[in-house]
Amino acid sequence: MLQFDYVRTSLSSALLCITVQRDEKPDESRVFADKTNQSFQSKPMREIALDDRTIRVEATPVHCSETRPYKGGKLLINNNAYRMSSWRRVVSLLPPAYESWIRYCYGDSIVFGHQEILCHHVWSAFIVYQREVGAPRMSKKVKESLQRLVWLSVQESKKFVNRGAFAYVASDLALLLGVTPNNWNQCYQPRWKALLQIMVTLDREALIHAEQKHREESRLRRSSAVPV
């Protein structure tokens, strides 16, 4: 059984924890130069021609000063970010709706293109749902009001996934649309719940696809690894 919390934690860590911590002090110098390498310790030789013979002597060392103080090499990426890079690659391989949701919900992405994709996905899925359940046809006013709630349903779903609570209650939503509480309960609340359920389904499907793709990529890397 898929552990959704594990996948959520992995995705959040991969998309958010990608900065280098300056207070880390690993053996960074070994990344740039291995001091045990003989090429750094061997003394170069030069040849000198004397009449009909040639002799080899150690080259004269050249002393020079650096133009700026050397502070040592810095890793371009920390260990945790490197370890989670496989999850970041997986996100880029997902279908647009799944990728947009994961980046927005678990990576705090504010890219407008992701918001457009999510709104289009939710509204399209809502129209399909209305047809499947045989819901009564919406009036133009109700349809326009619901379209205004599409992005809010995405925001509320993100808040519920990350914090376990919604920001708006029924009275807040009725006030937001400028309708009475009774009108909200009759015309809007069932459809609002449908929008939220679409987001629950999207979140679940995105996590399942991400975990499956991560497992496939890991298996491919292991099978293509060259034995040492």
XYZ file of C-alpha atoms in Angstrom, residues 7-213:
207
model
C 5.682 10.613 -0.870
C 4.447 14.027 0.274
C 7.457 14.476 2.541
C 9.856 13.387 -0.198
C 8.344 15.771 -2.735
C 8.355 18.699 -0.316
C 11.971 18.037 0.640
C 12.988 17.727 -2.999
C 11.247 20.899 -4.169
C 11.999 23.137 -1.185
C 15.371 22.066 0.298
C 17.669 22.972 -2.569
C 19.820 25.755 -1.105
C 23.393 25.327 0.057
C 23.906 25.755 3.795
C 26.948 27.991 4.224
C 27.699 26.706 7.706
C 28.283 23.166 6.455
C 31.941 22.153 6.482
C 32.323 18.807 4.724
C 35.548 17.684 3.139
C 34.822 19.919 0.174
C 38.432 20.236 -0.946
C 38.482 16.576 -1.878
C 35.744 17.232 -4.399
C 38.028 19.520 -6.354
C 41.450 17.990 -5.779
C 42.478 14.645 -4.408
C 45.684 15.230 -2.509
C 46.599 11.565 -2.738
C 46.734 11.813 -6.513
C 50.335 11.406 -7.656
C 49.836 13.920 -10.446
C 49.784 16.666 -7.818
C 52.855 15.364 -5.965
C 55.171 14.351 -8.801
C 57.944 16.770 -9.742
C 58.080 17.711 -13.422
C 61.323 17.064 -15.316
C 62.973 18.937 -18.145
C 65.604 17.854 -20.668
C 68.873 19.726 -21.288
C 70.954 19.037 -24.401
C 74.732 18.974 -23.781
C 76.698 18.411 -26.988
C 75.755 14.932 -28.140
C 73.904 13.849 -25.040
C 70.769 14.837 -23.131
C 70.290 14.900 -19.417
C 67.108 15.158 -17.367
C 66.861 17.379 -14.340
C 64.055 18.521 -12.099
C 62.301 21.558 -13.442
C 62.858 24.795 -11.583
C 59.729 25.614 -9.580
C 57.925 28.780 -10.529
C 56.681 30.849 -7.615
C 53.676 33.079 -8.050
C 51.159 34.769 -5.809
C 47.415 34.565 -6.213
C 45.596 37.707 -7.226
C 42.992 37.040 -4.547
C 42.969 34.896 -1.408
C 41.907 31.294 -1.880
C 39.066 30.361 0.447
C 38.648 26.781 -0.658
C 36.084 25.136 -2.888
C 32.384 25.157 -2.134
C 29.944 22.431 -3.012
C 27.369 23.664 -5.505
C 24.669 21.515 -3.933
C 24.318 20.087 -0.444
C 24.052 16.404 0.318
C 20.322 16.422 1.015
C 19.478 18.293 -2.188
C 21.581 15.851 -4.183
C 19.940 12.880 -2.482
C 16.470 14.190 -3.341
C 17.316 15.110 -6.941
C 15.674 11.931 -8.231
C 12.315 13.156 -6.925
C 12.773 16.525 -8.658
C 13.443 14.769 -11.950
C 10.326 12.661 -11.477
C 8.119 15.737 -11.088
C 9.259 17.020 -14.485
C 8.205 13.728 -16.099
C 4.598 13.843 -14.879
C 1.575 14.974 -16.942
C 0.985 18.750 -16.784
C -1.902 18.661 -14.279
C 0.000 16.396 -11.867
C 3.218 18.373 -12.201
C 1.438 21.699 -11.679
C -0.350 20.461 -8.569
C 2.758 18.956 -6.988
C 4.839 22.057 -7.662
C 2.110 24.331 -6.294
C 1.082 22.242 -3.273
C 4.408 20.752 -2.210
C 6.871 23.214 -3.740
C 5.027 26.514 -3.162
C 5.314 27.382 -6.845
C 3.658 30.651 -7.855
C 4.130 30.178 -11.608
C 1.008 31.497 -13.323
C 1.140 28.761 -15.943
C 0.684 26.123 -13.246
C -2.348 27.993 -11.917
C -3.898 28.095 -15.379
C -3.389 24.362 -15.876
C -4.931 23.554 -12.497
C -7.984 25.760 -13.044
C -8.577 24.304 -16.490
C -8.241 20.761 -15.144
C -10.621 21.329 -12.225
C -13.302 23.017 -14.302
C -13.134 20.403 -17.070
C -13.390 17.600 -14.511
C -16.314 19.388 -12.858
C -18.246 19.602 -16.142
C -17.672 15.885 -16.731
C -18.818 15.125 -13.186
C -22.014 17.135 -13.673
C -22.871 15.116 -16.769
C -22.088 11.782 -15.137
C -24.324 12.367 -12.107
C -27.091 13.944 -14.181
C -26.999 17.207 -12.246
C -29.513 19.900 -13.233
C -28.304 22.512 -15.661
C -26.736 25.560 -14.045
C -27.936 29.062 -14.683
C -25.505 31.561 -16.156
C -25.163 33.344 -12.810
C -24.428 30.137 -10.889
C -21.912 29.039 -13.521
C -20.031 32.342 -13.389
C -19.993 32.262 -9.586
C -18.632 28.721 -9.541
C -15.912 29.629 -12.019
C -14.810 32.292 -9.560
C -14.467 29.564 -6.931
C -12.286 27.219 -8.995
C -8.950 28.745 -8.006
C -10.144 29.119 -4.430
C -10.880 25.383 -4.335
C -7.271 24.731 -5.384
C -5.961 27.044 -2.666
C -8.223 25.500 -0.037
C -7.134 21.999 -1.041
C -3.485 22.942 -0.648
C -4.178 24.393 2.785
C -6.049 21.253 3.847
C -3.271 18.939 2.616
C -0.536 20.886 4.405
C -2.383 22.087 7.510
C -5.403 19.804 7.843
C -7.990 22.599 7.850
C -9.851 24.887 5.465
C -9.641 28.662 5.676
C -13.245 29.343 4.616
C -16.490 28.061 6.119
C -19.899 28.097 4.426
C -20.820 31.546 5.731
C -17.542 33.009 4.431
C -18.098 31.542 0.976
C -21.688 32.800 0.851
C -20.495 36.275 1.796
C -17.740 36.073 -0.800
C -20.260 35.348 -3.571
C -22.820 37.807 -2.246
C -25.574 35.220 -1.727
C -27.661 34.278 1.279
C -26.671 31.264 3.414
C -29.843 29.477 2.318
C -29.056 30.092 -1.355
C -25.522 28.844 -0.771
C -26.732 25.616 0.804
C -29.178 24.908 -2.011
C -27.296 25.964 -5.144
C -23.606 26.156 -4.371
C -22.571 23.906 -1.517
C -23.011 20.554 -3.383
C -21.041 21.909 -6.323
C -18.375 23.378 -4.028
C -17.913 19.969 -2.426
C -17.572 18.487 -5.913
C -14.730 20.917 -6.678
C -12.945 19.916 -3.482
C -13.430 16.222 -4.241
C -11.881 16.726 -7.675
C -8.826 18.165 -5.954
C -8.673 15.200 -3.557
C -8.657 12.880 -6.567
C -6.012 14.968 -8.332
C -3.761 14.912 -5.273
C -4.095 11.157 -4.869
C -3.461 10.421 -8.549
C -0.475 12.795 -8.681
C 1.155 11.111 -5.674
C 0.557 7.634 -7.094
C 2.048 8.577 -10.467
C 5.027 10.285 -8.821
C 5.794 7.249 -6.665
C 5.449 4.857 -9.599
C 7.656 6.995 -11.821
